[in-house]
Amino acid sequence: MGKPVHSILSKNFIADNDRTDWHDETLFMVRKKRDYASNQIPEWETLRQWASQIKAHTLSNLDHYLTVFEKNANANGIQVHWAANAMEHNEIIYGIIKQTGISSMVKSKSMLTEECHLNEYLQDKGIQVTDTDLGEWIIQLRKEHPSHIVLPAIHLKKQDVSDTFHQHIQTEKNNNDPKYLTTAARHHLRNIFIKSKLAITGVNFAIAETGGIVICTNEGNADMGVHGAAVHIACMGIEKIIPETLHLSIFLRLLARSATGQAITTYSSHFTSPRKGQQMHIVIVDNGRTRLLGNNNFRNSLKCIRCAACFNTCPVYRKTGGHSYHSIVAGPIGSILNPNTDIKANADLPFACTLCGSCSNVCPVKIDIHNQLWIWRQQISKEGYAGKTKSLSMKMMAYILSHPNVYRFSGNVFRMTLKYFPLIIKNKLNPWYRQREMPEAPKKSFRQWYIQKQKSEFKKQHIKKDS
Amino acid sequence: MNSRSNILKKIAENKPASESLPVLRFDDTIHYADKQAQFITALQNVAAEVLEISGYAAINTLYKNLQAAGKKIINTIPEIDDLNNQLPSLSAENLAGVEIAFIKGLVAVAENGAVWVTEEQMQNRLLPFICEHLYLVIERENIVDTMHQAYQKIDTASSGFGVFIAGPSKTADIEQSLVIGAHGPKKTTIIIIN
Ligand code: SF4
């Protein structure tokens, strides 16, 4: 078995029809909630513009804002550390842990610590960190990785969670009621929170003006961990900086609406200085970001606020699941970021895309995601990394695009497919052809068909309001 | 220190030409004809409960009734009852059994139901998260339209810790089914003093 490739991995995911359809429909529902929430705000497009410009300004003065942030954080009693790469990030954290001699610790959701493989690193040193975001905890118990940056366990069904909890915390066998399972997790993790003396968190925004950080959660797990702990370690990429507190108002209005369609997360916690008697550390990490900053084509991807709107709207992501991207950050933005870290290992990712442009349309900081993916493709082909990957991905696209469900999001893709890949769709040698029946070209007009499909879609809605 | 200077050096070399900040016209953003009505709608959307009350005397009655029912309550609002001097130094173990907490909010946001609370009001940073049922008290004149007005009214740096709270803690991590009561309070009641 060679290196993992999106088109091959996604074959596993789509092997289970019902599960694939559920994944697809559920994320599309989240995407619709995002549409509804953003439509409530008349100035939505202005907010996106402001956010994008603030990020552009900050990136163009990043050294200045990072030093201002550091100075203010120090004045607040926070210790600031700098890490060139994942290894140094992990070593710094290990150093702090060793120095304090604490052995019980919790971690709230942080894509950066996932990117640096902190859990595995610490485990090798004999240190066990408990992930406390419910989704992250579930996948930690299952020894998996998140498949989505906001909804880490979206690839799992409630029966999977029931089985996992039954095995690890002895919940009733086959009781798969989400409320029952969540309550069981709450009780179990509460004991861990109370005993834990060190908390590791991510950072959503770091404010140069105040030297403070903001962390957003719905569950309250970051706060439960940090406020009970003697030591707080917050980890952030260099791109998390924003200049002023007033700018937070823009980003907080955009973030949750883009992510889940909520007007705001339950908690937007502002940590400016440690609690009396508490130690607070911030680790600022590069890990390839400065290289991205120097690249005209891909610099904009550093504006990302990790809302995952581009995941939820992406027809390829929805149909193939996050693990098919064989990377910590999946989805469209991951397909830009990962080739920057390792072009060879991730050469397939920019091809796992229909170039429909929906990602760029929903991105709250206006990253031209699909353009960047297009540029990556050219670069990867030119540098000779495309190889078989490209043709495999094309076949994959053919399958995805020919599946009836995909019509729902836009007529463009279908038209594009016919225009650009007609042979692939009709090709009987296409391996996907064997698994699925290819749809006939619709007899009804596309529009009629689309409207009808929309109606039945609404009937199928089973997702509760405001997750 | 080496990585610090290396990172800063690389940024200086790689950053693009300076781009300017946008001109922010917060006055042009949404304003609600009835802020309080919008705030209440937003609270319902985040699964919070709402009590509109005439003044502290009414909150006092509510508080006394809860006490009489034998609830373990921590109050942080001087208008309601005497304060507990020990509160700031209580540990997670000490606070684990708290059923109810009363905390005053400084600003409430109509667009999303969030209430701003700082360390001065909560006195113990863990309190609003570890209690089972959180009561947040807000005076109606402190309701603003959006986050823009909220940040103009507050000073995040004046306090070591501050938080916008919008409803009870929740999760949808199991099959996207919404469950109220993840790690924080299972219930949040916003008391609006008219
Ligand atoms: S690229 Fe844009 S849409 Fe995608 S996660 Fe980042 S901010 Fe959200």
XYZ file of C-alpha atoms and ligand atoms in Angstrom:
669
model
C 0.000 0.000 0.000
C 1.531 3.293 -1.062
C 0.874 6.717 0.385
C -2.734 7.541 1.150
C -4.597 9.195 -1.668
C -7.920 10.970 -1.413
C -9.585 9.063 -4.220
C -8.704 5.686 -2.716
C -9.541 6.620 0.870
C -12.886 8.029 -0.143
C -13.773 4.646 -1.611
C -13.867 3.284 1.938
C -16.060 6.104 3.083
C -18.608 5.822 0.325
C -18.811 2.042 0.643
C -21.603 2.597 3.159
C -24.366 4.268 1.149
C -26.592 5.286 4.022
C -23.766 6.713 6.006
C -22.451 8.692 3.060
C -25.884 10.114 2.358
C -26.368 10.966 6.013
C -23.017 12.757 6.138
C -23.808 14.643 2.980
C -27.284 15.692 4.062
C -26.293 16.608 7.598
C -23.506 18.898 6.527
C -25.686 20.436 3.889
C -28.169 21.208 6.647
C -25.412 22.974 8.583
C -24.586 24.895 5.446
C -28.265 25.943 5.144
C -28.277 27.132 8.721
C -25.269 29.265 7.861
C -27.184 30.738 4.925
C -30.165 31.521 7.106
C -28.039 33.121 9.836
C -26.049 35.274 7.432
C -29.236 36.410 5.706
C -30.437 37.917 8.986
C -27.586 40.425 8.844
C -28.038 43.112 6.172
C -24.382 44.153 6.461
C -23.060 40.575 6.071
C -21.042 41.331 2.947
C -19.583 44.446 4.565
C -18.528 42.377 7.578
C -16.783 39.867 5.305
C -15.023 42.717 3.526
C -13.895 44.298 6.792
C -12.716 40.973 8.200
C -10.763 40.209 5.054
C -9.125 43.647 5.045
C -8.280 43.534 8.744
C -6.594 40.182 8.199
C -4.736 41.494 5.129
C -3.539 44.501 7.103
C -2.469 42.332 10.026
C -0.575 39.871 7.819
C 1.252 42.741 6.164
C 2.355 43.994 9.605
C 2.512 40.667 11.367
C 5.933 41.118 12.995
C 4.796 44.434 14.466
C 1.533 43.062 15.879
C 3.167 39.933 17.277
C 5.721 41.977 19.191
C 3.065 44.375 20.466
C 1.010 41.375 21.557
C 3.984 39.825 23.313
C 4.816 43.028 25.151
C 1.255 43.486 26.388
C 0.856 39.822 27.290
C 4.073 39.965 29.309
C 2.830 43.060 31.098
C -0.314 41.087 31.998
C 1.797 38.373 33.583
C 1.588 35.898 30.693
C 4.730 34.025 29.602
C 5.124 33.976 25.826
C 7.039 31.233 23.990
C 7.930 30.954 20.308
C 8.083 27.707 18.367
C 9.514 27.382 14.866
C 7.840 24.033 14.232
C 5.667 21.277 15.659
C 8.556 19.624 17.476
C 9.543 22.802 19.286
C 5.882 23.453 20.164
C 5.635 20.008 21.732
C 8.946 20.369 23.547
C 7.951 23.709 25.047
C 4.729 22.234 26.374
C 6.501 19.169 27.692
C 9.046 21.455 29.373
C 6.306 23.377 31.183
C 4.567 20.174 32.242
C 7.794 18.703 33.604
C 8.664 21.883 35.424
C 5.313 22.011 37.186
C 5.329 18.310 37.933
C 1.613 18.051 37.138
C 0.357 14.727 35.816
C -3.396 15.253 35.373
C -4.359 17.543 32.530
C -7.115 18.410 30.090
C -7.147 19.928 26.638
C -9.901 21.792 24.852
C -10.232 21.820 21.098
C -7.167 23.106 19.301
C -6.452 22.286 15.680
C -2.889 23.481 16.201
C -2.112 20.854 18.828
C -3.604 18.294 16.418
C -1.395 19.660 13.655
C 1.623 19.229 15.938
C 0.498 15.745 17.103
C 0.872 16.854 20.698
C -1.195 14.014 22.180
C 0.973 11.325 20.607
C 4.142 13.171 21.573
C 3.096 13.440 25.213
C 1.844 9.888 25.274
C 5.294 8.698 24.246
C 6.600 10.512 27.308
C 4.054 8.749 29.472
C 1.722 11.741 29.815
C -2.000 11.330 29.228
C -4.020 14.399 28.179
C -7.807 14.157 28.148
C -9.560 15.920 25.291
C -12.687 17.545 26.677
C -14.642 18.747 23.677
C -17.264 16.003 23.418
C -16.533 15.225 19.778
C -12.790 15.234 20.371
C -13.117 13.039 23.418
C -15.150 10.498 21.459
C -12.522 10.254 18.761
C -9.737 10.191 21.321
C -11.348 7.144 22.940
C -11.584 5.572 19.490
C -7.961 6.480 18.674
C -9.061 8.396 15.593
C -8.419 11.889 14.313
C -11.000 14.646 13.795
C -12.698 14.471 10.406
C -13.915 18.073 10.565
C -12.367 21.100 12.282
C -15.588 22.226 13.987
C -17.531 18.949 14.217
C -14.691 16.502 14.924
C -16.866 13.376 15.157
C -19.219 14.085 12.268
C -18.125 10.853 10.570
C -19.658 8.823 13.411
C -23.241 7.749 14.046
C -24.818 7.666 17.482
C -24.550 3.881 17.609
C -20.788 4.191 17.135
C -20.673 6.583 20.085
C -22.894 4.273 22.105
C -20.545 1.342 21.456
C -17.488 3.422 22.324
C -18.992 4.710 25.567
C -20.239 1.275 26.522
C -16.711 -0.016 26.140
C -14.930 2.835 27.927
C -17.326 4.274 30.497
C -19.812 1.402 30.785
C -22.924 3.125 29.498
C -25.899 0.835 28.803
C -25.331 -1.374 25.810
C -27.074 -0.047 22.701
C -28.516 2.997 24.431
C -27.743 5.467 21.676
C -29.817 8.413 22.833
C -27.618 11.515 22.330
C -28.915 13.081 25.540
C -28.144 9.991 27.584
C -24.678 9.709 26.039
C -23.886 13.403 26.500
C -24.965 13.271 30.140
C -22.754 10.249 30.730
C -19.803 12.096 29.206
C -20.589 15.169 31.303
C -20.437 13.161 34.541
C -17.290 11.339 33.567
C -15.419 14.431 32.383
C -16.545 16.556 35.330
C -14.507 14.378 37.664
C -11.536 14.764 35.382
C -11.976 18.561 35.201
C -12.106 18.822 38.962
C -8.942 16.805 39.501
C -7.015 18.284 36.621
C -4.389 20.916 37.417
C -3.184 21.896 33.964
C -5.218 22.987 30.945
C -4.109 23.218 27.339
C -6.273 25.256 24.976
C -6.240 26.678 21.486
C -6.773 30.337 20.636
C -9.426 31.776 18.339
C -8.158 35.353 18.422
C -5.149 37.044 20.013
C -5.491 40.801 20.426
C -2.326 42.846 20.027
C -3.829 45.874 21.752
C -4.550 44.069 25.029
C -2.173 41.093 24.988
C -5.199 38.888 25.672
C -6.738 35.926 23.863
C -10.296 34.871 23.042
C -11.531 31.272 23.019
C -14.966 30.319 21.687
C -16.812 27.159 22.721
C -20.393 25.955 23.040
C -19.739 23.322 25.660
C -17.835 25.434 28.186
C -15.029 22.882 28.246
C -12.181 25.358 27.756
C -13.378 27.385 30.743
C -14.054 24.341 32.922
C -10.479 23.259 32.280
C -8.660 26.579 32.574
C -10.354 28.113 35.608
C -9.812 25.071 37.773
C -6.190 24.625 36.729
C -2.999 25.961 38.268
C -1.411 26.230 34.827
C -2.936 27.323 31.514
C -1.056 26.777 28.249
C -2.647 28.353 25.153
C -1.298 27.473 21.702
C -1.691 29.673 18.659
C -0.425 29.992 15.110
C 1.179 33.333 14.247
C -1.860 34.183 12.104
C -4.314 34.329 15.022
C -3.418 37.950 15.797
C -5.833 40.819 15.265
C -4.909 44.423 16.049
C -7.716 45.734 18.290
C -10.512 44.656 20.588
C -13.054 46.485 18.445
C -12.151 44.156 15.568
C -13.370 41.237 17.657
C -16.918 42.445 17.166
C -16.608 41.753 13.444
C -14.996 38.350 13.771
C -17.360 37.130 16.487
C -20.363 38.157 14.381
C -18.985 36.126 11.475
C -17.488 33.072 13.146
C -20.399 31.128 14.653
C -22.847 32.141 11.940
C -20.451 30.796 9.333
C -19.645 27.684 11.335
C -22.998 26.346 12.546
C -25.544 29.074 11.875
C -25.556 30.152 15.522
C -25.566 33.919 16.119
C -22.656 33.421 18.552
C -21.101 30.513 20.422
C -22.347 30.000 23.977
C -19.054 31.208 25.424
C -16.669 33.819 24.011
C -14.076 33.900 26.766
C -11.534 36.734 27.018
C -8.378 35.784 28.909
C -6.278 38.881 29.573
C -4.231 37.852 32.576
C -3.854 34.715 34.677
C -6.033 34.199 37.727
C -4.344 35.092 41.031
C -1.821 32.347 41.712
C -2.217 30.833 38.244
C 0.503 30.452 35.602
C -0.402 31.323 32.041
C 1.682 30.507 28.975
C 1.106 31.287 25.311
C 2.997 29.336 22.663
C 3.214 31.137 19.311
C 3.872 28.714 16.466
C 5.191 29.130 12.927
C 5.288 25.572 11.499
C 5.342 26.608 7.854
C 3.204 29.715 8.172
C 5.976 32.224 7.447
C 6.667 30.339 4.224
C 3.021 30.689 3.268
C 3.215 34.389 4.101
C 5.926 34.797 1.490
C 3.876 33.141 -1.229
C 1.764 35.560 -3.241
C -0.516 32.796 -4.450
C -1.382 31.229 -1.126
C -0.805 33.976 1.453
C -4.526 34.651 1.763
C -5.114 31.231 3.240
C -3.528 32.607 6.441
C -6.658 34.713 6.914
C -8.599 31.564 7.785
C -10.541 31.654 11.077
C -11.288 27.888 10.955
C -15.068 28.184 10.742
C -15.390 25.183 8.388
C -18.069 26.828 6.228
C -16.018 25.771 3.214
C -16.169 22.138 4.394
C -19.925 22.142 4.839
C -20.604 23.611 1.447
C -18.081 21.469 -0.448
C -19.742 18.669 -2.479
C -16.549 16.631 -2.430
C -16.025 16.952 1.327
C -19.628 16.096 2.077
C -19.533 13.004 -0.100
C -16.120 11.691 0.893
C -15.687 12.573 4.583
C -12.783 14.233 6.321
C -10.574 11.173 6.722
C -10.267 10.835 2.957
C -8.065 13.926 3.071
C -5.419 12.039 5.126
C -4.551 15.295 6.944
C -5.477 17.021 10.179
C -7.194 19.905 8.420
C -9.419 18.418 5.731
C -11.762 20.159 3.329
C -11.023 22.934 0.854
C -8.813 25.019 3.145
C -6.837 21.931 4.148
C -6.214 21.224 0.484
C -4.485 24.606 0.258
C -2.561 24.384 3.535
C -1.348 20.781 3.372
C 0.598 20.942 0.082
C 2.487 23.864 1.630
C 3.771 21.547 4.363
C 4.475 18.601 2.088
C 3.733 18.955 -1.594
C 4.514 15.349 -2.478
C 2.417 13.706 0.218
C -0.518 16.014 -0.423
C -0.327 16.413 -4.194
C -3.705 14.695 -4.593
C -5.668 17.112 -2.403
C -6.086 20.113 -4.722
C -7.558 17.669 -7.245
C -10.269 16.592 -4.783
C -12.290 19.562 -5.887
C -14.811 20.431 -8.578
C -13.735 24.091 -8.748
C -17.396 25.014 -8.229
C -16.351 28.018 -6.145
C -18.946 27.552 -3.401
C -16.192 27.610 -0.754
C -15.011 31.059 -1.796
C -18.604 32.313 -1.707
C -19.191 31.329 1.909
C -15.753 32.102 3.365
C -16.218 34.820 6.018
C -12.773 36.281 5.390
C -13.130 36.102 1.613
C -10.296 33.717 0.827
C -10.341 32.895 -2.891
C -10.182 29.200 -2.005
C -11.047 27.648 -5.351
C -8.607 29.886 -7.214
C -5.837 28.844 -4.896
C -6.695 25.180 -5.459
C -6.570 25.764 -9.185
C -3.132 27.348 -8.858
C -1.926 24.429 -6.729
C -3.036 22.006 -9.439
C -1.002 23.799 -12.023
C 2.008 23.973 -9.755
C 1.731 20.311 -8.768
C 1.432 19.215 -12.389
C 4.340 21.402 -13.408
C 6.539 20.039 -10.660
C 5.680 16.499 -11.722
C 3.783 15.401 -8.612
C 0.403 14.941 -10.217
C 1.092 11.459 -11.617
C -1.670 8.925 -11.212
C -3.216 11.043 -8.501
C -4.717 13.347 -11.018
C -6.439 10.715 -13.115
C -7.667 8.908 -10.009
C -9.076 12.140 -8.683
C -10.770 12.845 -11.949
C -12.478 9.475 -11.748
C -13.500 10.237 -8.225
C -14.964 13.527 -9.320
C -16.863 11.709 -12.018
C -18.459 9.499 -9.439
C -19.260 12.314 -7.060
C -20.679 14.493 -9.719
C -22.845 11.755 -11.101
C -24.488 10.954 -7.793
C -28.004 12.402 -7.733
C -27.658 14.055 -4.354
C -25.054 16.382 -5.571
C -27.447 18.219 -7.862
C -28.931 19.807 -4.859
C -26.303 22.398 -4.237
C -26.034 23.999 -7.622
C -26.721 23.508 -11.249
C -23.289 24.765 -12.118
C -21.492 21.615 -11.226
C -23.654 19.465 -13.418
C -23.233 21.766 -16.341
C -19.539 21.965 -15.688
C -19.240 18.214 -15.543
C -20.903 17.729 -18.857
C -18.748 20.383 -20.315
C -15.400 19.295 -18.958
C -15.633 15.617 -18.125
C -18.245 14.082 -20.441
C -16.114 11.073 -21.259
C -15.464 10.274 -17.669
C -19.116 10.235 -16.825
C -20.013 7.976 -19.710
C -16.937 5.782 -19.529
C -17.979 2.237 -18.655
C -14.496 1.456 -17.447
C -14.885 4.001 -14.742
C -14.482 1.971 -11.557
C -17.200 3.930 -9.815
C -19.627 2.880 -12.475
C -19.614 -0.618 -11.065
C -20.760 0.493 -7.671
C -23.431 2.954 -8.533
C -25.949 3.453 -11.208
C -25.207 6.569 -13.141
C -28.213 8.829 -13.425
C -29.740 9.441 -16.802
C -29.687 12.996 -17.942
C -32.794 14.442 -16.344
C -35.909 14.349 -18.499
C -37.402 17.245 -16.637
C -35.787 20.590 -17.039
C -33.011 21.067 -14.545
C -34.902 23.785 -12.809
C -38.050 21.735 -12.314
C -36.014 18.880 -11.043
C -34.077 21.121 -8.716
C -37.160 22.665 -7.166
C -38.742 19.286 -6.604
C -35.564 18.018 -5.029
C -35.450 21.039 -2.741
C -38.983 20.309 -1.541
C -38.229 16.734 -0.641
C -35.019 17.919 0.986
C -36.987 20.094 3.358
C -39.249 17.211 4.289
C -36.205 15.196 5.198
C -34.967 17.785 7.630
C -34.227 16.096 10.878
C -31.675 18.373 12.357
C -32.747 20.411 15.291
C -32.489 24.113 15.284
C -29.374 25.883 16.468
C -26.807 23.218 17.120
C 14.869 33.217 22.092
C 16.343 31.955 18.860
C 13.042 30.890 17.353
C 11.520 34.188 18.292
C 14.029 36.202 16.287
C 13.971 33.686 13.450
C 10.213 33.828 13.118
C 10.160 37.610 13.281
C 12.965 37.803 10.733
C 11.166 35.483 8.331
C 7.993 37.495 8.687
C 9.848 40.718 7.976
C 11.332 39.162 4.840
C 8.163 37.505 3.606
C 5.357 39.874 4.486
C 3.711 41.767 1.621
C 3.607 45.555 1.255
C 1.550 47.135 4.014
C -2.202 47.089 3.452
C -4.407 49.604 5.194
C -7.109 48.877 7.747
C -10.702 49.320 6.520
C -12.756 52.292 7.653
C -15.302 50.782 10.018
C -18.735 52.368 9.987
C -20.455 50.620 12.845
C -23.320 53.106 12.752
C -24.348 51.633 9.405
C -24.868 48.174 10.878
C -28.231 46.777 11.977
C -30.266 48.568 14.642
C -33.398 47.080 16.154
C -36.562 49.092 16.714
C -37.153 47.199 19.950
C -33.829 45.989 21.359
C -35.412 44.218 24.290
C -37.820 42.246 22.096
C -34.964 41.239 19.805
C -32.823 40.269 22.802
C -35.606 38.024 24.098
C -36.014 36.375 20.678
C -32.257 35.777 20.541
C -32.356 34.250 24.029
C -35.085 31.854 22.968
C -32.903 30.819 20.025
C -30.055 29.908 22.368
C -32.372 27.963 24.690
C -32.101 30.468 27.545
C -35.014 31.249 29.845
C -36.145 34.821 30.334
C -37.674 36.537 33.345
C -38.733 40.158 33.108
C -38.843 41.591 36.584
C -39.592 44.996 38.119
C -36.543 45.323 40.352
C -34.203 43.779 42.903
C -37.006 43.280 45.418
C -38.599 40.746 43.073
C -35.256 38.980 42.524
C -34.900 38.848 46.277
C -38.156 36.986 46.633
C -37.091 34.506 43.968
C -33.744 34.044 45.712
C -35.351 33.473 49.126
C -37.715 30.903 47.654
C -34.837 28.988 46.093
C -32.979 29.089 49.402
C -36.031 27.858 51.244
C -36.222 24.952 48.798
C -32.779 23.909 50.055
C -30.803 24.726 46.911
C -27.062 25.248 47.148
C -26.788 28.834 45.882
C -23.913 31.255 45.441
C -24.839 34.888 45.106
C -22.427 37.526 43.802
C -24.829 40.489 43.623
C -24.736 42.783 46.679
C -28.316 44.022 46.057
C -29.619 40.478 46.569
C -27.750 39.215 49.624
C -24.472 39.407 51.545
C -21.459 38.211 49.627
C -19.271 35.253 50.485
C -15.733 36.551 51.149
C -14.255 33.122 50.538
C -15.664 32.850 47.015
C -12.653 34.150 45.043
C -10.377 31.480 46.485
C -12.742 28.488 46.268
C -11.371 25.588 44.217
C -13.097 23.372 41.655
C -13.602 20.757 44.389
C -15.236 23.374 46.620
C -17.570 24.566 43.872
C -18.452 21.167 42.453
C -21.856 20.898 44.109
C -23.139 24.433 43.400
C -26.648 24.233 42.003
C -27.389 27.887 41.388
C -25.346 31.050 40.850
C -26.567 34.639 40.585
C -24.256 36.945 38.622
C -24.757 40.411 37.249
C -24.191 41.060 33.559
C -22.878 44.431 32.386
C -23.994 44.488 28.752
C -26.527 42.402 26.824
C -26.477 41.973 23.059
C -29.810 42.029 21.201
C -28.584 40.321 18.024
C -27.407 37.120 19.692
C -28.548 36.915 23.323
C -25.031 37.215 24.753
C -24.397 38.798 28.154
C -21.002 40.231 29.152
C -19.731 39.258 32.599
C -16.293 40.006 34.040
C -14.233 38.626 36.870
C -15.370 41.480 39.149
C -18.982 40.325 38.920
C -18.451 36.556 38.988
C -15.690 36.833 41.658
C -14.590 33.296 40.934
C -13.841 32.553 37.269
C -15.161 29.039 37.522
C -18.549 29.940 38.986
C -20.556 30.698 35.803
C -19.347 27.433 34.245
C -19.468 24.960 37.107
C -22.938 25.801 38.462
C -25.888 23.762 37.208
C -28.248 26.692 36.779
C -26.973 30.183 36.072
C -29.020 33.328 36.672
C -27.675 36.388 34.864
C -29.180 39.710 35.883
C -29.215 42.526 33.359
C -30.685 46.030 33.484
C -32.713 46.825 30.392
C -30.821 50.025 29.581
C -27.705 47.908 29.104
C -29.119 46.073 26.096
C -27.303 47.095 22.902
C -27.939 46.203 19.254
C -24.888 44.230 18.198
C -21.402 43.182 19.208
C -20.080 46.448 17.774
C -21.909 48.520 20.382
C -21.084 45.968 23.059
C -17.335 46.301 22.507
C -17.642 50.077 22.470
C -19.241 49.869 25.919
C -16.899 47.418 27.609
C -13.186 47.453 28.390
C -11.901 43.905 28.084
C -8.477 44.847 29.415
C -9.843 46.255 32.683
C -10.445 42.735 33.909
C -8.249 39.650 33.861
C -11.128 37.599 32.539
C -14.438 38.392 30.878
C -16.921 36.339 28.911
C -19.938 36.734 26.662
C -22.415 34.047 27.667
C -25.278 33.149 25.314
C -27.567 30.611 26.956
C -26.794 27.291 28.646
C -23.859 25.122 27.553
C -24.676 22.829 24.664
C -23.315 20.357 22.180
C -24.409 18.686 18.970
C -21.378 16.456 18.656
C -23.438 13.271 18.558
C -25.146 13.107 15.167
C -25.834 16.843 15.240
C -28.587 16.351 17.825
C -28.721 19.368 20.063
C -28.244 18.521 23.745
C -28.463 21.249 26.369
C -26.044 20.900 29.265
C -22.641 19.872 27.919
C -19.941 20.785 30.443
C -21.338 24.058 31.778
C -24.789 24.946 33.166
C -27.776 22.917 32.042
C -29.985 25.919 32.438
C -29.456 29.666 32.074
C -32.040 32.217 33.078
C -31.669 35.839 32.090
C -33.412 38.218 34.456
C -34.142 41.544 32.776
C -34.821 44.360 35.213
C -37.316 46.713 33.608
S -11.126 29.017 4.549
Fe -12.771 30.443 5.050
S -14.604 29.157 5.057
Fe -12.866 27.729 5.157
S -12.540 27.380 7.363
Fe -11.222 29.102 6.768
S -12.439 30.932 7.215
Fe -13.857 29.225 7.178
